[in-house]
DNA sequence: TTTT
DNA sequence: TTTT
């Protein structure tokens, strides 16, 4: 019986091809950023698109599915939980935080079509409005995030 | 019509009395931390309690309800969305990030009983007193978070 | 402040073109059935696809969006609440029940491509595995559901 | 990987003590009704409380928890999925439907205090006694629901 | 920093 | 049928 609830539901597009690696202990880990688009009114009352970037991470079987089926531009629905890791930045001595969504369930909704491919698939224009300026995963580098270790794997 | 989904559901306990203030533009803002408890197996296979802390923020009418009814220890169910704000840290010159849950809906579930009170149950007077001891958003100060300005208010 | 939670999240495909009409009071109403696909193990331990049909209903602005953009085969994500209406069946004198999902939010994910269309869009095969045996909205007829009146509109 | 999404989140109060039984195949089944309270505006624009009743069902380990801890009046948060079972009514020959929420996760939030108890609060003994007065699934009988058989168990 |  |  759960003691609390910590649930996240996201539907959006993948910013870059996922990074997939193994922990020293042999657990597969996939991580990527996901953009969720939102419309909201600005201070002048006009509708504005706003993109929120999320850091996602998955382990084991889910990481395999991501490795095999998810790529830049993929449209995904995911359920997961919020986790914030913290560490001491060696350079500045400051405490750093990184909030991630640990994926529990994943539904693949669409992928952008191959380069010049004609036939079926999803038209490229689906993903055209998808800007790529500063993907959230960039932040990891900036941060000197020590990365995920086996201690971070919650099972 | 929404273009994506960015939804968070949390059920847990409030860590400290909420901080409530107004933006220069006059919008009421409430912020506090919420702990969600989870049971998970550790590497030895034993069940461990794990607490995840979340930074929550609410505006206007929801902020009023929080000011009037929510305090340290309150058990809440909330729905909201994830937002990550970023700014340049003046001291280190580094880019800093703070992930928050913007509350859309709130259900008040219970409050802990008064200090030494015997009978137990939920004392109504708990919600009348509104003390401001150590605001949950203290952490923000620690990393020189410039705080919420009118530009951060998404409506 | 909400007193309880009654929330439904569905992602699936529309069974038939939506029915759109107005109440005597002039409120636009859209209704349609949505199939959600699930994989689960049967008693022999084999993975089986199972389709669950849901009765969906929307009013006013959301009904307009449905009228204009949703059709048979559309892939949708919706959020809503569960409502069960009941009435006395005139023929049998029995009490009848009909459970519906009242849509609050809707995200359009994809539509099947036009008849023989070649170019972009979504390949027809996406929707081929989508069986149509007994769409849930059929049930309304069987039931002698008296239909939605202005009294059923919750606002 | 899920192919669709069918998720329900409810927070409310249990209407009657749960009915707990075993299928012929030996699987434990618990069923009960849950009331979710909602405030909404009526046609005169006044806020009205409205209660929605849901039929809930759980199997195996979750059914055990319900048997041991849930009773009339308990406040619960649950996650589950919508399922509609149908059968032919022997008397009228009509097709009957019953929509239920299959519980995946359950969080126990509170129980009402003992009858004439003074102190208030949640008495531990509340959960020890397990009376079976008027099972919530009585309604099923009324409409000749054949009940759950091993074929209805989705695993 | 909460709660059981 | 619950609860506040």
Coordinates of C-alpha atoms (C1' of nucleotides) in Angstrom, one line a residue:
Chain A
X1 CA 0.0 0.0 0.0
X2 CA 1.4 3.3 -1.1
X3 CA 2.0 5.9 1.6
X4 CA 1.8 8.9 -0.7
X5 CA 1.4 9.8 -4.3
X6 CA 4.1 11.1 -6.6
X7 CA 2.9 10.8 -10.1
X8 CA 3.7 12.6 -13.3
X9 CA 2.0 12.4 -16.7
X10 CA 3.7 13.9 -19.7
X11 CA 2.9 14.0 -23.4
X12 CA 5.4 15.6 -25.7
X13 CA 8.3 15.3 -28.0
X14 CA 11.8 14.0 -27.5
X15 CA 14.5 16.6 -27.8
X16 CA 17.5 14.5 -28.9
X17 CA 18.2 10.8 -29.4
X18 CA 18.3 9.2 -26.0
X19 CA 21.6 8.4 -24.2
X20 CA 21.7 4.8 -23.2
X21 CA 24.4 3.3 -21.0
X22 CA 24.9 0.7 -18.3
X23 CA 25.7 1.3 -14.6
X24 CA 28.8 -0.5 -13.2
X25 CA 26.3 -3.0 -11.8
X26 CA 25.0 -3.8 -15.3
X27 CA 21.6 -2.0 -15.2
X28 CA 20.6 -0.4 -18.5
X29 CA 19.8 3.3 -18.1
X30 CA 18.2 5.6 -20.7
X31 CA 18.0 9.3 -20.4
X32 CA 16.6 12.0 -22.6
X33 CA 14.7 15.3 -22.6
X34 CA 11.1 15.7 -23.4
X35 CA 9.4 19.0 -24.5
X36 CA 5.8 19.6 -23.5
X37 CA 4.0 22.4 -25.3
X38 CA 1.5 24.6 -23.6
X39 CA -0.6 27.5 -24.6
X40 CA -1.1 30.2 -22.1
X41 CA -2.1 33.9 -22.1
X42 CA 0.7 36.4 -21.7
X43 CA 0.4 39.7 -19.9
X44 CA -1.1 41.3 -23.0
X45 CA -3.8 38.6 -23.1
X46 CA -2.4 36.9 -26.3
X47 CA -2.1 33.2 -26.5
X48 CA 1.6 32.2 -26.4
X49 CA 3.1 28.8 -27.0
X50 CA 5.5 27.9 -24.2
X51 CA 7.7 24.8 -24.1
X52 CA 8.7 23.1 -20.9
X53 CA 11.7 20.8 -20.9
X54 CA 11.8 17.7 -18.7
X55 CA 14.7 15.4 -17.8
X56 CA 13.6 11.8 -18.1
X57 CA 15.3 8.6 -17.0
X58 CA 14.4 4.9 -17.3
X59 CA 15.9 1.7 -16.2
X60 CA 16.1 -2.0 -17.4
X61 CA 13.3 -3.1 -19.6
X62 CA 11.9 0.4 -20.1
X63 CA 15.4 1.6 -21.1
X64 CA 15.6 -1.2 -23.7
X65 CA 12.3 -0.1 -25.3
X66 CA 13.6 3.5 -25.3
X67 CA 16.9 2.4 -26.9
X68 CA 15.0 0.5 -29.6
X69 CA 12.1 2.7 -30.4
X70 CA 12.6 6.3 -29.1
X71 CA 14.5 8.9 -31.0
X72 CA 14.7 12.7 -31.5
X73 CA 11.3 14.0 -32.4
X74 CA 9.3 10.9 -31.1
X75 CA 6.0 11.8 -29.6
X76 CA 5.6 10.0 -26.2
X77 CA 3.1 9.7 -23.4
X78 CA 4.8 8.7 -20.1
X79 CA 3.9 8.1 -16.5
X80 CA 6.5 8.4 -13.8
X81 CA 7.6 10.0 -10.6
X82 CA 9.5 13.1 -9.7
X83 CA 13.0 12.6 -8.2
X84 CA 15.5 15.3 -7.2
X85 CA 19.1 14.3 -6.8
X86 CA 21.6 16.5 -5.2
X87 CA 25.4 16.6 -4.9
X88 CA 28.1 19.0 -4.0
X89 CA 29.7 20.8 -6.9
X90 CA 33.4 20.3 -6.6
X91 CA 34.4 23.6 -8.2
X92 CA 32.1 26.0 -6.5
X93 CA 31.4 24.0 -3.4
X94 CA 27.7 24.7 -3.8
X95 CA 24.9 22.2 -3.5
X96 CA 23.4 21.4 -6.9
X97 CA 20.0 19.9 -7.6
X98 CA 18.7 18.1 -10.7
X99 CA 15.1 17.1 -10.9
X100 CA 14.2 14.1 -13.1
X101 CA 11.2 12.1 -14.0
X102 CA 11.7 8.4 -13.5
X103 CA 9.6 6.6 -16.1
X104 CA 7.2 3.9 -15.0
X105 CA 5.1 3.5 -18.2
X106 CA 5.6 4.6 -21.7
X107 CA 3.4 4.8 -24.7
X108 CA 4.9 5.5 -28.1
X109 CA 2.6 7.8 -30.1
X110 CA 4.5 8.7 -33.3
X111 CA 7.9 9.2 -34.8
X112 CA 8.9 11.8 -37.4
X113 CA 9.3 10.2 -40.8
X114 CA 12.8 9.4 -42.2
X115 CA 14.7 12.1 -44.0
X116 CA 13.2 12.3 -47.5
X117 CA 11.0 9.3 -47.1
X118 CA 7.7 9.5 -49.1
X119 CA 5.5 6.7 -48.1
X120 CA 3.7 6.3 -44.8
X121 CA 4.8 7.3 -41.5
X122 CA 4.2 10.7 -39.9
X123 CA 4.7 13.8 -42.0
X124 CA 7.7 15.9 -41.2
X125 CA 5.6 18.9 -40.6
X126 CA 4.4 17.4 -37.4
X127 CA 7.7 18.1 -35.9
X128 CA 8.6 21.3 -37.6
X129 CA 7.2 23.5 -35.0
X130 CA 9.4 21.8 -32.5
X131 CA 12.3 24.0 -31.6
X132 CA 15.5 22.7 -30.2
X133 CA 17.3 25.7 -28.7
X134 CA 18.4 24.6 -25.3
X135 CA 17.5 21.0 -24.6
X136 CA 17.3 20.3 -20.9
X137 CA 19.9 17.6 -21.1
X138 CA 22.4 20.2 -21.9
X139 CA 22.1 21.3 -18.3
X140 CA 23.7 18.1 -17.0
X141 CA 27.0 19.1 -18.5
X142 CA 26.9 22.7 -17.2
X143 CA 26.0 21.4 -13.8
X144 CA 28.9 18.9 -13.5
X145 CA 26.2 16.4 -12.6
X146 CA 28.1 13.3 -11.5
X147 CA 25.6 11.2 -13.3
X148 CA 23.5 8.2 -12.3
X149 CA 25.2 5.6 -10.2
X150 CA 23.9 2.3 -8.9
X151 CA 23.0 4.1 -5.7
X152 CA 20.5 6.1 -7.7
X153 CA 18.6 3.1 -8.9
X154 CA 15.5 2.7 -6.8
X155 CA 15.2 -1.1 -6.8
Chain B
X1 CA -7.2 22.5 -27.0
X2 CA -4.0 21.6 -25.2
X3 CA -1.0 20.8 -27.3
X4 CA 0.7 18.5 -24.8
X5 CA 0.3 17.2 -21.3
X6 CA 2.3 18.3 -18.3
X7 CA 0.5 17.1 -15.2
X8 CA 1.6 16.2 -11.7
X9 CA -0.4 14.6 -8.9
X10 CA 1.0 14.7 -5.4
X11 CA -0.3 13.5 -2.1
X12 CA 1.8 14.2 0.9
X13 CA 2.6 16.4 3.9
X14 CA 3.6 20.1 4.0
X15 CA 7.1 20.6 5.4
X16 CA 6.8 24.1 6.8
X17 CA 4.2 26.8 7.0
X18 CA 3.8 28.2 3.5
X19 CA 5.4 31.5 2.6
X20 CA 2.8 34.0 1.2
X21 CA 3.6 37.2 -0.5
X22 CA 2.6 39.5 -3.3
X23 CA 4.4 40.3 -6.5
X24 CA 5.0 43.9 -7.4
X25 CA 2.0 43.6 -9.7
X26 CA -0.2 42.6 -6.8
X27 CA -0.6 38.9 -7.5
X28 CA -0.7 36.8 -4.3
X29 CA 1.9 34.0 -4.3
X30 CA 2.1 31.1 -1.9
X31 CA 5.1 28.7 -1.9
X32 CA 5.9 25.7 0.3
X33 CA 7.5 22.3 0.2
X34 CA 5.6 19.0 0.2
X35 CA 7.0 15.6 1.2
X36 CA 5.7 12.5 -0.6
X37 CA 6.5 9.2 1.1
X38 CA 7.3 6.1 -0.9
X39 CA 8.2 2.6 0.0
X40 CA 10.8 0.9 -2.2
X41 CA 13.2 -2.1 -2.0
X42 CA 16.8 -1.3 -1.3
X43 CA 19.7 -3.3 -2.7
X44 CA 19.4 -5.8 0.1
X45 CA 15.8 -6.3 -0.8
X46 CA 14.4 -4.7 2.3
X47 CA 11.6 -2.2 2.2
X48 CA 12.8 1.3 2.9
X49 CA 10.8 4.5 3.3
X50 CA 12.0 7.2 1.1
X51 CA 10.8 10.8 1.2
X52 CA 10.8 13.0 -1.9
X53 CA 10.6 16.8 -1.4
X54 CA 8.8 19.0 -3.9
X55 CA 8.7 22.8 -4.3
X56 CA 5.2 24.0 -4.8
X57 CA 3.9 27.4 -5.8
X58 CA 0.4 28.8 -6.3
X59 CA -1.1 32.1 -7.3
X60 CA -4.2 34.2 -6.7
X61 CA -7.2 32.4 -5.4
X62 CA -5.3 29.2 -4.7
X63 CA -2.7 31.1 -2.8
X64 CA -5.4 32.6 -0.6
X65 CA -6.7 29.1 0.2
X66 CA -3.2 28.0 1.1
X67 CA -2.6 31.1 3.2
X68 CA -5.9 30.4 5.1
X69 CA -5.9 26.6 5.5
X70 CA -2.5 25.1 4.8
X71 CA 0.3 24.8 7.4
X72 CA 3.2 22.7 8.5
X73 CA 2.1 19.1 8.6
X74 CA -1.0 19.5 6.5
X75 CA -1.8 16.5 4.3
X76 CA -2.7 17.6 0.8
X77 CA -3.6 16.3 -2.6
X78 CA -2.6 18.6 -5.4
X79 CA -2.7 18.6 -9.2
X80 CA -0.3 20.9 -11.1
X81 CA 2.3 21.2 -13.7
X82 CA 6.1 21.1 -13.7
X83 CA 8.0 24.3 -14.4
X84 CA 11.7 24.8 -14.3
X85 CA 12.9 28.4 -13.9
X86 CA 16.5 29.3 -14.5
X87 CA 18.7 32.3 -13.8
X88 CA 22.4 33.2 -13.8
X89 CA 24.0 33.0 -10.4
X90 CA 25.7 36.3 -9.7
X91 CA 28.5 34.9 -7.6
X92 CA 29.6 31.8 -9.6
X93 CA 28.3 33.0 -13.0
X94 CA 26.7 29.5 -13.3
X95 CA 23.3 28.9 -14.7
X96 CA 21.0 27.7 -11.9
X97 CA 17.7 25.8 -12.2
X98 CA 14.8 25.4 -9.8
X99 CA 12.0 23.0 -10.6
X100 CA 8.6 23.8 -9.1
X101 CA 5.1 22.4 -9.2
X102 CA 2.6 25.1 -10.1
X103 CA -0.7 24.1 -8.3
X104 CA -3.9 24.0 -10.3
X105 CA -6.1 22.2 -7.9
X106 CA -5.8 21.4 -4.2
X107 CA -7.7 19.2 -1.8
X108 CA -7.0 19.5 1.9
X109 CA -7.0 16.1 3.6
X110 CA -6.0 16.6 7.2
X111 CA -3.9 18.5 9.6
X112 CA -1.9 17.1 12.5
X113 CA -3.4 17.6 15.9
X114 CA -2.3 20.4 18.3
X115 CA 1.0 20.1 20.1
X116 CA 0.3 18.4 23.4
X117 CA -3.4 17.9 22.8
X118 CA -4.7 14.7 24.2
X119 CA -7.9 13.9 22.3
X120 CA -6.4 13.7 18.9
X121 CA -8.4 14.5 15.8
X122 CA -8.1 17.7 13.8
X123 CA -8.4 20.8 15.8
X124 CA -10.1 23.6 13.9
X125 CA -8.0 26.2 15.6
X126 CA -5.0 24.8 13.7
X127 CA -6.0 26.7 10.6
X128 CA -6.7 30.0 12.4
X129 CA -3.2 30.7 13.5
X130 CA -0.8 31.5 10.7
X131 CA 2.7 31.7 11.8
X132 CA 5.6 32.2 9.4
X133 CA 8.5 30.6 11.2
X134 CA 10.9 29.2 8.7
X135 CA 9.5 29.4 5.2
X136 CA 10.0 26.5 3.0
X137 CA 11.4 28.6 0.2
X138 CA 14.5 29.4 2.3
X139 CA 16.4 27.1 0.1
X140 CA 15.8 29.5 -2.8
X141 CA 17.8 32.1 -0.9
X142 CA 20.6 29.8 -0.4
X143 CA 21.2 29.5 -4.0
X144 CA 20.5 33.1 -4.8
X145 CA 17.3 32.4 -6.6
X146 CA 16.1 35.8 -7.6
X147 CA 12.6 34.8 -6.7
X148 CA 9.3 35.0 -8.6
X149 CA 8.7 38.2 -10.4
X150 CA 5.6 39.2 -12.4
X151 CA 7.3 37.8 -15.5
X152 CA 7.1 34.3 -14.0
X153 CA 3.4 34.4 -13.6
X154 CA 1.9 32.3 -16.3
X155 CA -1.4 34.2 -17.0
Chain C
X1 CA -11.1 24.0 -3.3
X2 CA -12.1 20.6 -4.5
X3 CA -13.6 18.2 -1.9
X4 CA -12.7 15.0 -3.7
X5 CA -11.0 13.8 -6.8
X6 CA -12.7 12.2 -9.8
X7 CA -10.3 12.2 -12.7
X8 CA -10.0 10.0 -15.8
X9 CA -7.1 10.0 -18.3
X10 CA -7.6 8.1 -21.6
X11 CA -5.5 7.7 -24.7
X12 CA -7.1 5.8 -27.5
X13 CA -9.0 5.9 -30.8
X14 CA -12.4 7.2 -31.6
X15 CA -14.9 4.5 -32.7
X16 CA -17.2 6.4 -34.9
X17 CA -17.6 10.0 -36.0
X18 CA -18.9 12.0 -33.0
X19 CA -22.6 12.8 -32.7
X20 CA -23.0 16.5 -32.1
X21 CA -26.3 18.2 -31.2
X22 CA -27.7 21.0 -29.1
X23 CA -29.8 20.8 -25.9
X24 CA -33.1 22.6 -25.9
X25 CA -31.3 25.2 -23.9
X26 CA -28.8 25.8 -26.7
X27 CA -25.7 24.1 -25.3
X28 CA -23.7 22.2 -27.8
X29 CA -23.1 18.5 -26.9
X30 CA -20.7 16.1 -28.5
X31 CA -20.6 12.4 -27.7
X32 CA -18.6 9.5 -29.0
X33 CA -16.9 6.3 -28.0
X34 CA -13.2 5.8 -27.4
X35 CA -11.3 2.6 -27.5
X36 CA -8.3 2.1 -25.2
X37 CA -6.1 -0.8 -26.0
X38 CA -4.4 -2.8 -23.3
X39 CA -2.1 -5.8 -23.2
X40 CA -2.6 -8.3 -20.4
X41 CA -1.8 -11.9 -19.7
X42 CA -4.6 -14.4 -20.1
X43 CA -5.0 -17.5 -18.0
X44 CA -2.5 -19.4 -20.1
X45 CA 0.1 -16.6 -19.5
X46 CA 0.0 -15.3 -23.1
X47 CA -0.2 -11.6 -23.9
X48 CA -3.6 -10.7 -25.2
X49 CA -4.8 -7.4 -26.6
X50 CA -7.9 -6.2 -24.9
X51 CA -10.0 -3.2 -26.0
X52 CA -12.0 -1.3 -23.5
X53 CA -14.8 1.0 -24.9
X54 CA -15.7 4.3 -23.1
X55 CA -18.6 6.6 -23.6
X56 CA -17.4 10.2 -23.8
X57 CA -19.3 13.5 -23.7
X58 CA -18.3 17.1 -24.0
X59 CA -20.1 20.4 -23.9
X60 CA -19.8 23.9 -25.3
X61 CA -16.3 24.9 -26.5
X62 CA -14.9 21.4 -26.2
X63 CA -17.9 20.1 -28.2
X64 CA -17.0 22.6 -30.9
X65 CA -13.5 21.4 -31.1
X66 CA -14.7 17.8 -31.3
X67 CA -17.2 18.7 -34.0
X68 CA -14.4 20.4 -36.0
X69 CA -11.4 18.1 -35.5
X70 CA -12.4 14.7 -34.2
X71 CA -13.5 11.8 -36.4
X72 CA -13.7 8.1 -36.6
X73 CA -10.2 6.7 -36.0
X74 CA -8.7 9.9 -34.4
X75 CA -6.2 9.3 -31.7
X76 CA -7.0 11.4 -28.6
X77 CA -5.7 12.0 -25.1
X78 CA -8.4 13.3 -22.8
X79 CA -8.9 14.2 -19.2
X80 CA -12.3 14.1 -17.6
X81 CA -14.5 12.9 -14.8
X82 CA -16.7 9.8 -14.4
X83 CA -20.4 10.4 -14.3
X84 CA -23.2 7.8 -14.1
X85 CA -26.6 8.8 -15.1
X86 CA -29.6 6.6 -14.3
X87 CA -33.3 6.5 -15.4
X88 CA -36.2 4.2 -15.3
X89 CA -36.6 2.1 -18.4
X90 CA -40.2 2.5 -19.6
X91 CA -40.5 -1.0 -21.1
X92 CA -39.1 -3.1 -18.3
X93 CA -39.5 -0.8 -15.4
X94 CA -36.0 -1.5 -14.5
X95 CA -33.5 1.1 -13.4
X96 CA -30.8 1.7 -16.0
X97 CA -27.3 3.1 -15.7
X98 CA -25.0 4.6 -18.1
X99 CA -21.5 5.6 -17.2
X100 CA -19.8 8.4 -19.2
X101 CA -16.7 10.4 -19.1
X102 CA -17.2 14.1 -19.2
X103 CA -14.3 15.6 -21.0
X104 CA -12.4 18.5 -19.4
X105 CA -9.3 18.6 -21.6
X106 CA -8.5 17.2 -25.0
X107 CA -5.3 16.7 -27.0
X108 CA -5.6 15.6 -30.6
X109 CA -2.8 13.2 -31.4
X110 CA -3.4 12.0 -34.9
X111 CA -6.1 11.3 -37.5
X112 CA -6.0 8.5 -40.0
X113 CA -5.1 9.7 -43.5
X114 CA -7.8 10.5 -46.1
X115 CA -9.0 7.6 -48.3
X116 CA -6.3 7.1 -51.0
X117 CA -4.1 9.9 -49.9
X118 CA -0.4 9.2 -50.6
X119 CA 1.8 11.9 -49.0
X120 CA 2.2 12.6 -45.4
X121 CA -0.3 12.0 -42.6
X122 CA -0.6 8.8 -40.7
X123 CA -0.4 5.5 -42.5
X124 CA -3.7 3.8 -42.7
X125 CA -2.3 0.6 -41.2
X126 CA -2.1 2.4 -37.9
X127 CA -5.8 2.2 -37.6
X128 CA -6.3 -1.2 -39.3
X129 CA -5.9 -3.2 -36.1
X130 CA -8.8 -1.2 -34.7
X131 CA -11.8 -3.3 -34.5
X132 CA -15.3 -1.9 -34.5
X133 CA -17.5 -4.7 -33.3
X134 CA -19.7 -3.2 -30.8
X135 CA -18.9 0.4 -30.2
X136 CA -20.0 1.6 -26.8
X137 CA -22.3 4.3 -28.2
X138 CA -24.5 1.5 -29.7
X139 CA -25.4 0.7 -26.1
X140 CA -27.3 3.9 -25.7
X141 CA -29.9 2.8 -28.2
X142 CA -30.2 -0.7 -26.8
X143 CA -30.6 0.9 -23.4
X144 CA -33.4 3.3 -24.4
X145 CA -31.3 5.9 -22.9
X146 CA -33.5 9.0 -22.8
X147 CA -30.5 11.1 -23.8
X148 CA -29.0 14.2 -22.3
X149 CA -31.3 17.0 -21.3
X150 CA -30.4 20.4 -20.0
X151 CA -30.7 18.9 -16.5
X152 CA -27.7 16.7 -17.2
X153 CA -25.5 19.6 -18.0
X154 CA -23.3 20.2 -14.9
X155 CA -22.9 24.0 -15.1
Chain D
X1 CA 4.9 -1.0 -23.5
X2 CA 1.4 0.1 -23.1
X3 CA -0.6 0.7 -26.2
X4 CA -3.1 3.1 -24.7
X5 CA -4.0 4.8 -21.5
X6 CA -6.9 4.0 -19.3
X7 CA -6.3 5.5 -15.9
X8 CA -8.6 6.6 -13.1
X9 CA -7.8 8.6 -10.0
X10 CA -10.3 8.9 -7.2
X11 CA -10.3 10.4 -3.8
X12 CA -13.4 9.9 -1.7
X13 CA -15.2 8.0 1.0
X14 CA -16.3 4.3 1.1
X15 CA -20.1 3.9 1.2
X16 CA -20.4 0.6 3.0
X17 CA -18.0 -2.1 4.3
X18 CA -16.4 -3.8 1.4
X19 CA -17.6 -7.3 0.3
X20 CA -14.7 -9.7 0.2
X21 CA -15.0 -13.2 -1.3
X22 CA -13.0 -15.7 -3.4
X23 CA -13.5 -16.8 -7.0
X24 CA -13.9 -20.6 -7.6
X25 CA -10.3 -20.4 -8.7
X26 CA -9.2 -19.1 -5.3
X27 CA -8.5 -15.5 -6.1
X28 CA -9.5 -13.0 -3.4
X29 CA -11.9 -10.3 -4.7
X30 CA -12.9 -7.2 -2.8
X31 CA -15.6 -4.8 -4.0
X32 CA -17.1 -1.6 -2.6
X33 CA -18.5 1.7 -3.6
X34 CA -16.7 5.0 -3.3
X35 CA -18.3 8.5 -3.2
X36 CA -16.4 11.4 -4.7
X37 CA -17.7 14.8 -3.7
X38 CA -17.7 17.7 -6.2
X39 CA -18.8 21.3 -6.1
X40 CA -20.4 22.7 -9.2
X41 CA -22.6 25.5 -10.2
X42 CA -26.3 24.7 -10.8
X43 CA -28.4 26.5 -13.4
X44 CA -29.1 29.3 -11.0
X45 CA -25.4 29.8 -10.5
X46 CA -25.3 28.6 -6.9
X47 CA -22.6 26.2 -5.7
X48 CA -24.0 22.7 -5.2
X49 CA -22.4 19.7 -3.7
X50 CA -22.8 16.7 -5.9
X51 CA -21.8 13.1 -5.0
X52 CA -20.7 10.7 -7.7
X53 CA -20.7 7.0 -6.8
X54 CA -18.2 4.5 -8.2
X55 CA -18.1 0.7 -8.2
X56 CA -14.6 -0.5 -7.2
X57 CA -13.1 -3.9 -7.4
X58 CA -9.7 -5.3 -6.4
X59 CA -8.0 -8.7 -6.5
X60 CA -5.4 -10.7 -4.6
X61 CA -3.0 -8.6 -2.4
X62 CA -4.9 -5.4 -2.9
X63 CA -8.1 -7.2 -1.9
X64 CA -6.4 -8.4 1.3
X65 CA -5.4 -4.8 2.2
X66 CA -9.0 -3.7 1.6
X67 CA -10.3 -6.6 3.7
X68 CA -8.0 -5.7 6.6
X69 CA -8.1 -1.9 6.5
X70 CA -11.0 -0.4 4.6
X71 CA -14.5 0.0 6.0
X72 CA -17.5 2.1 5.6
X73 CA -16.5 5.8 5.8
X74 CA -12.8 5.2 5.1
X75 CA -11.2 8.0 3.0
X76 CA -9.2 6.6 0.2
X77 CA -7.1 7.6 -2.8
X78 CA -7.0 5.0 -5.5
X79 CA -5.6 4.6 -9.0
X80 CA -7.1 2.1 -11.4
X81 CA -8.6 1.5 -14.7
X82 CA -12.2 1.6 -16.1
X83 CA -13.7 -1.7 -17.1
X84 CA -17.3 -2.3 -18.3
X85 CA -18.6 -5.9 -18.0
X86 CA -21.8 -6.9 -19.9
X87 CA -24.1 -9.9 -19.7
X88 CA -27.6 -10.8 -20.9
X89 CA -30.3 -10.3 -18.3
X90 CA -32.2 -13.6 -18.0
X91 CA -35.5 -12.0 -17.2
X92 CA -35.8 -9.2 -19.7
X93 CA -33.4 -10.6 -22.3
X94 CA -31.7 -7.2 -22.4
X95 CA -28.0 -6.6 -22.4
X96 CA -26.8 -5.2 -19.1
X97 CA -23.7 -3.2 -18.4
X98 CA -21.8 -2.5 -15.3
X99 CA -18.8 -0.1 -15.2
X100 CA -16.2 -0.7 -12.5
X101 CA -12.9 0.6 -11.5
X102 CA -10.2 -2.0 -11.1
X103 CA -7.9 -0.8 -8.4
X104 CA -4.1 -0.8 -9.1
X105 CA -2.9 1.3 -6.2
X106 CA -4.5 2.4 -3.0
X107 CA -3.6 4.9 -0.3
X108 CA -5.5 4.9 3.0
X109 CA -6.1 8.4 4.1
X110 CA -8.4 8.3 7.1
X111 CA -11.3 6.6 8.9
X112 CA -14.1 8.2 10.7
X113 CA -14.0 8.0 14.5
X114 CA -15.9 5.5 16.5
X115 CA -19.7 5.9 16.9
X116 CA -20.2 7.9 20.2
X117 CA -16.5 8.3 20.8
X118 CA -15.6 11.5 22.4
X119 CA -11.9 12.2 21.7
X120 CA -12.2 12.1 17.9
X121 CA -9.2 11.1 15.9
X122 CA -8.7 7.7 14.2
X123 CA -9.3 4.8 16.5
X124 CA -7.1 1.9 15.7
X125 CA -9.8 -0.6 16.6
X126 CA -11.8 0.7 13.7
X127 CA -9.9 -1.5 11.4
X128 CA -9.9 -4.6 13.5
X129 CA -13.6 -5.2 13.5
X130 CA -14.8 -6.3 10.1
X131 CA -18.6 -6.4 9.9
X132 CA -20.4 -7.2 6.7
X133 CA -23.7 -5.5 7.1
X134 CA -24.9 -4.4 3.7
X135 CA -22.4 -5.1 1.1
X136 CA -21.9 -2.3 -1.4
X137 CA -22.3 -4.7 -4.3
X138 CA -26.0 -5.3 -3.4
X139 CA -26.8 -3.2 -6.4
X140 CA -25.3 -5.9 -8.6
X141 CA -27.9 -8.4 -7.4
X142 CA -30.7 -6.0 -8.2
X143 CA -29.8 -6.1 -11.7
X144 CA -29.0 -9.7 -11.9
X145 CA -25.3 -9.2 -12.4
X146 CA -23.9 -12.7 -12.6
X147 CA -21.0 -11.5 -10.5
X148 CA -17.3 -11.9 -11.1
X149 CA -16.0 -15.3 -12.3
X150 CA -12.5 -16.4 -12.9
X151 CA -12.9 -15.3 -16.5
X152 CA -13.3 -11.7 -15.4
X153 CA -9.9 -11.7 -13.7
X154 CA -7.5 -9.9 -16.0
X155 CA -4.3 -11.8 -15.2
Chain E
dT1 C1' 11.5 20.3 6.6
dT2 C1' 6.5 16.5 6.8
dT3 C1' 4.0 12.2 8.1
dT4 C1' 3.0 7.1 10.2
Chain F
dT1 C1' -24.5 4.2 0.7
dT2 C1' -19.9 8.1 2.3
dT3 C1' -18.0 12.5 4.0
dT4 C1' -17.7 17.8 5.7

